[in-house]
Amino acid sequence: SQQGEEDPQALSIQEGENATMNCSYKTSINNLQWYRQNSGRGLVHLILIRSNEREKHSGRLRVTLDTSKKSSSLLITASRAADTASYFCATAISGGYNKLIFGAGTRLAVHP
Amino acid sequence: GAVVSQHPSRVICKSGTSVKIECRSLDFQATTMFWYRQFPKQSLMLMATSNEGSKATYEQGVEKDKFLINHASLTLSTLTVTSAHPEDSSFYICSARDDRTGGVQPQHFGDGTRLSIL
């Protein structure tokens, strides 16, 4: 079953604006990962944040993790039209093969 | 590095046909690979975990006899949709975990296979 939920389901912004996506999950995790998917393609890994980390940056991306609230957020600053895609959070579950459970995703549209 | 090739990218076939999808790690070894299914505008649902040299582990509700998984080498896993029917039409995506980096590192995804059953 799905691990968590993301909001908003869809986000439409203008180039240059910031985009914030939120993710919630239900169980204990080893880490939380964010992926991007262009339409009809596979997923590309963006950033991984471990359960003992609270914030991480990579270029224009900023991810936060609040394990007490079981939530994470992805901020994309100074968005570009090329950022248009679906964004998914995924939690790596403890034990087993560290399989990933994906959230519902946010469809981001950045307009020129 | 860390490229996963998935083939074919698109399949259109008649109901009752069996379809094989390949997932290859091109520049790394992957003892563990994963198969996902994705419906339009929805998230990825994990179908099964594929392990080289052993039986796959299927998620609850996934029919083992319907979705046959073979992981015969450290760089290749295959998913066969047996006797496919229109309800099996979907986007199937594989991913692989690099043996060098361990379980907590990101998975590397193929570009997916769009399966359409007429």
mmCIF file of C-alpha atoms in Angstrom:
data_model
loop_
_atom_site.group_PDB
_atom_site.id
_atom_site.type_symbol
_atom_site.label_atom_id
_atom_site.label_comp_id
_atom_site.label_asym_id
_atom_site.label_seq_id
_atom_site.Cartn_x
_atom_site.Cartn_y
_atom_site.Cartn_z
ATOM 1 C CA SER A 1 0.000 0.000 0.000
ATOM 2 C CA GLN A 2 1.073 3.591 -0.453
ATOM 3 C CA GLN A 3 3.275 4.850 2.352
ATOM 4 C CA GLY A 4 2.412 8.483 2.254
ATOM 5 C CA GLU A 5 0.750 11.376 0.679
ATOM 6 C CA GLU A 6 1.966 14.460 -1.051
ATOM 7 C CA ASP A 7 0.454 17.841 -1.422
ATOM 8 C CA PRO A 8 -0.380 19.634 -3.450
ATOM 9 C CA GLN A 9 -1.359 17.077 -6.087
ATOM 10 C CA ALA A 10 -0.748 19.712 -8.739
ATOM 11 C CA LEU A 11 1.085 23.018 -8.702
ATOM 12 C CA SER A 12 1.190 25.663 -11.412
ATOM 13 C CA ILE A 13 3.634 28.573 -11.145
ATOM 14 C CA GLN A 14 5.509 31.105 -13.235
ATOM 15 C CA GLU A 15 9.193 30.894 -14.042
ATOM 16 C CA GLY A 16 11.296 32.432 -11.334
ATOM 17 C CA GLU A 17 8.882 31.569 -8.544
ATOM 18 C CA ASN A 18 9.619 29.020 -5.848
ATOM 19 C CA ALA A 19 7.800 25.699 -5.688
ATOM 20 C CA THR A 20 7.189 23.853 -2.435
ATOM 21 C CA MET A 21 5.957 20.282 -2.250
ATOM 22 C CA ASN A 22 5.151 18.385 0.918
ATOM 23 C CA CYS A 23 5.232 14.715 1.728
ATOM 24 C CA SER A 24 3.934 12.771 4.710
ATOM 25 C CA TYR A 25 4.645 9.177 5.623
ATOM 26 C CA LYS A 26 3.399 6.682 8.161
ATOM 27 C CA THR A 27 6.130 4.399 9.484
ATOM 28 C CA SER A 28 9.743 4.546 10.654
ATOM 29 C CA ILE A 29 12.221 5.163 7.884
ATOM 30 C CA ASN A 30 15.938 4.858 7.156
ATOM 31 C CA ASN A 31 15.886 7.739 4.743
ATOM 32 C CA LEU A 32 13.598 9.712 2.488
ATOM 33 C CA GLN A 33 14.332 10.349 -1.159
ATOM 34 C CA TRP A 34 12.925 12.709 -3.748
ATOM 35 C CA TYR A 35 12.635 11.742 -7.387
ATOM 36 C CA ARG A 36 11.561 13.528 -10.520
ATOM 37 C CA GLN A 37 9.689 11.993 -13.447
ATOM 38 C CA ASN A 38 9.257 13.614 -16.814
ATOM 39 C CA SER A 39 6.131 12.548 -18.644
ATOM 40 C CA GLY A 40 6.350 8.961 -19.861
ATOM 41 C CA ARG A 41 9.863 8.439 -18.562
ATOM 42 C CA GLY A 42 11.602 6.764 -15.675
ATOM 43 C CA LEU A 43 12.539 8.412 -12.419
ATOM 44 C CA VAL A 44 15.599 10.488 -11.734
ATOM 45 C CA HIS A 45 16.961 10.700 -8.219
ATOM 46 C CA LEU A 46 17.199 14.247 -6.873
ATOM 47 C CA ILE A 47 18.217 14.116 -3.241
ATOM 48 C CA LEU A 48 18.372 11.738 -0.275
ATOM 49 C CA ILE A 49 17.993 12.811 3.336
ATOM 50 C CA ARG A 50 18.751 10.419 6.150
ATOM 51 C CA SER A 51 16.500 10.003 9.163
ATOM 52 C CA ASN A 52 19.017 11.777 11.409
ATOM 53 C CA GLU A 53 19.268 14.806 9.127
ATOM 54 C CA ARG A 54 16.924 17.773 9.195
ATOM 55 C CA GLU A 55 17.841 19.723 6.085
ATOM 56 C CA LYS A 56 19.787 19.179 2.900
ATOM 57 C CA HIS A 57 20.626 21.313 -0.120
ATOM 58 C CA SER A 58 21.570 20.495 -3.683
ATOM 59 C CA GLY A 59 21.767 23.376 -6.128
ATOM 60 C CA ARG A 60 18.307 24.939 -6.311
ATOM 61 C CA LEU A 61 16.805 22.154 -4.224
ATOM 62 C CA ARG A 62 16.234 22.269 -0.501
ATOM 63 C CA VAL A 63 14.783 19.341 1.405
ATOM 64 C CA THR A 64 13.666 19.281 5.016
ATOM 65 C CA LEU A 65 12.735 16.307 7.147
ATOM 66 C CA ASP A 66 10.731 16.326 10.361
ATOM 67 C CA THR A 67 10.659 12.805 11.754
ATOM 68 C CA SER A 68 8.463 13.835 14.698
ATOM 69 C CA LYS A 69 5.749 14.893 12.251
ATOM 70 C CA LYS A 70 6.688 12.230 9.706
ATOM 71 C CA SER A 71 6.874 14.818 6.980
ATOM 72 C CA SER A 72 9.275 16.248 4.429
ATOM 73 C CA SER A 73 9.257 19.157 2.031
ATOM 74 C CA LEU A 74 11.002 19.852 -1.257
ATOM 75 C CA LEU A 75 11.638 23.438 -2.244
ATOM 76 C CA ILE A 76 12.719 24.333 -5.758
ATOM 77 C CA THR A 77 13.946 27.918 -5.920
ATOM 78 C CA ALA A 78 13.922 30.168 -8.986
ATOM 79 C CA SER A 79 11.965 27.615 -11.004
ATOM 80 C CA ARG A 80 12.443 27.137 -14.732
ATOM 81 C CA ALA A 81 10.155 25.782 -17.424
ATOM 82 C CA ALA A 82 12.454 22.743 -17.584
ATOM 83 C CA ASP A 83 11.476 21.914 -13.988
ATOM 84 C CA THR A 84 8.020 20.919 -15.239
ATOM 85 C CA ALA A 85 7.612 17.284 -14.158
ATOM 86 C CA SER A 86 6.104 15.081 -11.480
ATOM 87 C CA TYR A 87 7.941 14.917 -8.180
ATOM 88 C CA PHE A 88 7.720 11.959 -5.836
ATOM 89 C CA CYS A 89 8.963 11.374 -2.348
ATOM 90 C CA ALA A 90 9.923 7.836 -1.447
ATOM 91 C CA THR A 91 10.671 6.343 1.929
ATOM 92 C CA ALA A 92 13.172 3.570 2.443
ATOM 93 C CA ILE A 93 11.654 1.154 4.912
ATOM 94 C CA SER A 94 13.800 -0.455 7.576
ATOM 95 C CA GLY A 95 14.648 -4.116 7.089
ATOM 96 C CA GLY A 96 14.333 -6.376 4.101
ATOM 97 C CA TYR A 97 15.816 -5.018 0.931
ATOM 98 C CA ASN A 98 15.304 -1.346 1.788
ATOM 99 C CA LYS A 99 12.530 -1.169 -0.727
ATOM 100 C CA LEU A 100 11.080 2.231 -1.562
ATOM 101 C CA ILE A 101 7.487 3.188 -0.989
ATOM 102 C CA PHE A 102 6.406 6.150 -3.092
ATOM 103 C CA GLY A 103 4.075 8.985 -2.291
ATOM 104 C CA ALA A 104 1.286 10.064 -4.600
ATOM 105 C CA GLY A 105 3.401 12.739 -6.264
ATOM 106 C CA THR A 106 3.031 16.397 -7.163
ATOM 107 C CA ARG A 107 2.635 17.468 -10.790
ATOM 108 C CA LEU A 108 4.503 20.721 -11.224
ATOM 109 C CA ALA A 109 3.926 22.991 -14.206
ATOM 110 C CA VAL A 110 6.256 25.967 -14.619
ATOM 111 C CA HIS A 111 5.072 28.493 -17.181
ATOM 112 C CA PRO A 112 7.495 30.722 -19.108
ATOM 113 C CA GLY B 1 27.441 6.063 -14.510
ATOM 114 C CA ALA B 2 24.695 3.933 -12.957
ATOM 115 C CA VAL B 3 22.628 3.461 -16.100
ATOM 116 C CA VAL B 4 19.671 1.129 -16.233
ATOM 117 C CA SER B 5 18.358 0.098 -19.622
ATOM 118 C CA GLN B 6 14.797 -1.133 -19.937
ATOM 119 C CA HIS B 7 13.542 -2.755 -23.108
ATOM 120 C CA PRO B 8 11.235 -2.519 -24.939
ATOM 121 C CA SER B 9 10.025 1.017 -24.332
ATOM 122 C CA ARG B 10 6.626 0.302 -25.815
ATOM 123 C CA VAL B 11 4.633 -2.827 -26.566
ATOM 124 C CA ILE B 12 1.259 -3.125 -28.250
ATOM 125 C CA CYS B 13 -0.116 -6.623 -28.537
ATOM 126 C CA LYS B 14 -3.242 -8.716 -28.605
ATOM 127 C CA SER B 15 -5.004 -10.097 -25.578
ATOM 128 C CA GLY B 16 -3.624 -13.478 -24.534
ATOM 129 C CA THR B 17 -0.052 -12.702 -25.556
ATOM 130 C CA SER B 18 2.794 -13.047 -23.094
ATOM 131 C CA VAL B 19 5.157 -10.095 -22.961
ATOM 132 C CA LYS B 20 8.707 -10.052 -21.640
ATOM 133 C CA ILE B 21 10.332 -6.857 -20.361
ATOM 134 C CA GLU B 22 14.073 -6.671 -19.716
ATOM 135 C CA CYS B 23 15.877 -4.555 -17.183
ATOM 136 C CA ARG B 24 19.650 -4.321 -17.432
ATOM 137 C CA SER B 25 22.182 -2.519 -15.296
ATOM 138 C CA LEU B 26 24.786 -1.396 -17.818
ATOM 139 C CA ASP B 27 27.730 -0.290 -15.722
ATOM 140 C CA PHE B 28 27.184 -1.842 -12.313
ATOM 141 C CA GLN B 29 26.112 -5.079 -10.728
ATOM 142 C CA ALA B 30 22.724 -5.327 -9.107
ATOM 143 C CA THR B 31 21.880 -8.265 -6.897
ATOM 144 C CA THR B 32 18.539 -6.609 -6.216
ATOM 145 C CA MET B 33 16.179 -5.050 -8.714
ATOM 146 C CA PHE B 34 12.637 -3.803 -8.304
ATOM 147 C CA TRP B 35 9.595 -3.825 -10.547
ATOM 148 C CA TYR B 36 6.921 -1.145 -10.361
ATOM 149 C CA ARG B 37 3.642 -0.495 -12.075
ATOM 150 C CA GLN B 38 2.275 2.978 -12.697
ATOM 151 C CA PHE B 39 -1.184 3.977 -13.882
ATOM 152 C CA PRO B 40 -1.721 7.354 -15.586
ATOM 153 C CA LYS B 41 -1.235 10.320 -13.268
ATOM 154 C CA GLN B 42 -0.655 8.001 -10.334
ATOM 155 C CA SER B 43 2.296 6.963 -8.256
ATOM 156 C CA LEU B 44 4.547 3.940 -8.588
ATOM 157 C CA MET B 45 3.292 0.776 -6.966
ATOM 158 C CA LEU B 46 5.962 -1.754 -6.052
ATOM 159 C CA MET B 47 5.111 -5.118 -7.557
ATOM 160 C CA ALA B 48 8.060 -7.246 -6.554
ATOM 161 C CA THR B 49 11.667 -7.333 -5.445
ATOM 162 C CA SER B 50 13.878 -9.359 -7.729
ATOM 163 C CA ASN B 51 16.935 -11.094 -6.321
ATOM 164 C CA GLU B 52 19.687 -12.685 -8.365
ATOM 165 C CA GLY B 53 19.722 -16.423 -7.952
ATOM 166 C CA SER B 54 16.593 -16.679 -5.837
ATOM 167 C CA LYS B 55 12.860 -16.313 -6.063
ATOM 168 C CA ALA B 56 11.354 -12.867 -6.285
ATOM 169 C CA THR B 57 9.461 -11.402 -3.375
ATOM 170 C CA TYR B 58 6.022 -10.216 -4.441
ATOM 171 C CA GLU B 59 3.965 -7.507 -2.809
ATOM 172 C CA GLN B 60 0.557 -8.337 -1.450
ATOM 173 C CA GLY B 61 -2.052 -8.600 -4.175
ATOM 174 C CA VAL B 62 0.397 -9.195 -7.022
ATOM 175 C CA GLU B 63 -0.171 -12.495 -8.807
ATOM 176 C CA LYS B 64 3.053 -14.481 -8.992
ATOM 177 C CA ASP B 65 1.837 -16.632 -11.855
ATOM 178 C CA LYS B 66 0.738 -13.602 -13.796
ATOM 179 C CA PHE B 67 3.921 -11.598 -13.422
ATOM 180 C CA LEU B 68 6.890 -13.933 -13.723
ATOM 181 C CA ILE B 69 10.222 -12.517 -12.638
ATOM 182 C CA ASN B 70 13.601 -13.989 -13.456
ATOM 183 C CA HIS B 71 16.868 -12.531 -12.220
ATOM 184 C CA ALA B 72 19.407 -14.861 -13.793
ATOM 185 C CA SER B 73 22.469 -12.635 -13.627
ATOM 186 C CA LEU B 74 23.805 -9.687 -11.674
ATOM 187 C CA THR B 75 22.900 -7.324 -14.510
ATOM 188 C CA LEU B 76 19.605 -8.622 -15.844
ATOM 189 C CA SER B 77 16.099 -9.061 -14.500
ATOM 190 C CA THR B 78 13.091 -9.871 -16.641
ATOM 191 C CA LEU B 79 9.385 -9.431 -16.033
ATOM 192 C CA THR B 80 7.024 -11.564 -18.098
ATOM 193 C CA VAL B 81 3.370 -10.627 -18.160
ATOM 194 C CA THR B 82 1.722 -13.919 -18.991
ATOM 195 C CA SER B 83 -1.478 -14.146 -21.026
ATOM 196 C CA ALA B 84 -1.865 -10.396 -20.903
ATOM 197 C CA HIS B 85 -5.310 -8.834 -20.911
ATOM 198 C CA PRO B 86 -6.420 -5.200 -21.353
ATOM 199 C CA GLU B 87 -6.437 -4.636 -17.588
ATOM 200 C CA ASP B 88 -2.697 -5.355 -17.588
ATOM 201 C CA SER B 89 -2.118 -2.304 -19.751
ATOM 202 C CA SER B 90 0.086 0.029 -17.776
ATOM 203 C CA PHE B 91 3.505 1.628 -17.475
ATOM 204 C CA TYR B 92 6.026 -0.795 -15.979
ATOM 205 C CA ILE B 93 9.268 0.560 -14.525
ATOM 206 C CA CYS B 94 12.267 -1.270 -13.149
ATOM 207 C CA SER B 95 14.981 -0.045 -10.856
ATOM 208 C CA ALA B 96 18.262 -1.446 -9.657
ATOM 209 C CA ARG B 97 20.360 -0.998 -6.587
ATOM 210 C CA ASP B 98 24.101 -0.722 -7.109
ATOM 211 C CA ASP B 99 25.844 -3.487 -5.125
ATOM 212 C CA ARG B 100 28.780 -1.174 -4.485
ATOM 213 C CA THR B 101 26.784 1.397 -2.568
ATOM 214 C CA GLY B 102 24.524 -0.711 -0.402
ATOM 215 C CA GLY B 103 20.890 -0.567 0.546
ATOM 216 C CA VAL B 104 20.509 2.996 1.730
ATOM 217 C CA GLN B 105 21.543 4.590 -1.521
ATOM 218 C CA PRO B 106 19.192 5.686 -4.305
ATOM 219 C CA GLN B 107 17.814 3.251 -6.790
ATOM 220 C CA HIS B 108 18.561 3.735 -10.478
ATOM 221 C CA PHE B 109 15.533 3.604 -12.734
ATOM 222 C CA GLY B 110 14.954 2.447 -16.258
ATOM 223 C CA ASP B 111 12.890 4.560 -18.647
ATOM 224 C CA GLY B 112 9.852 2.335 -18.351
ATOM 225 C CA THR B 113 7.814 0.165 -20.702
ATOM 226 C CA ARG B 114 4.375 1.216 -21.834
ATOM 227 C CA LEU B 115 2.314 -1.919 -22.326
ATOM 228 C CA SER B 116 -0.930 -1.692 -24.268
ATOM 229 C CA ILE B 117 -3.071 -4.806 -24.628
ATOM 230 C CA LEU B 118 -5.747 -4.669 -27.295
#
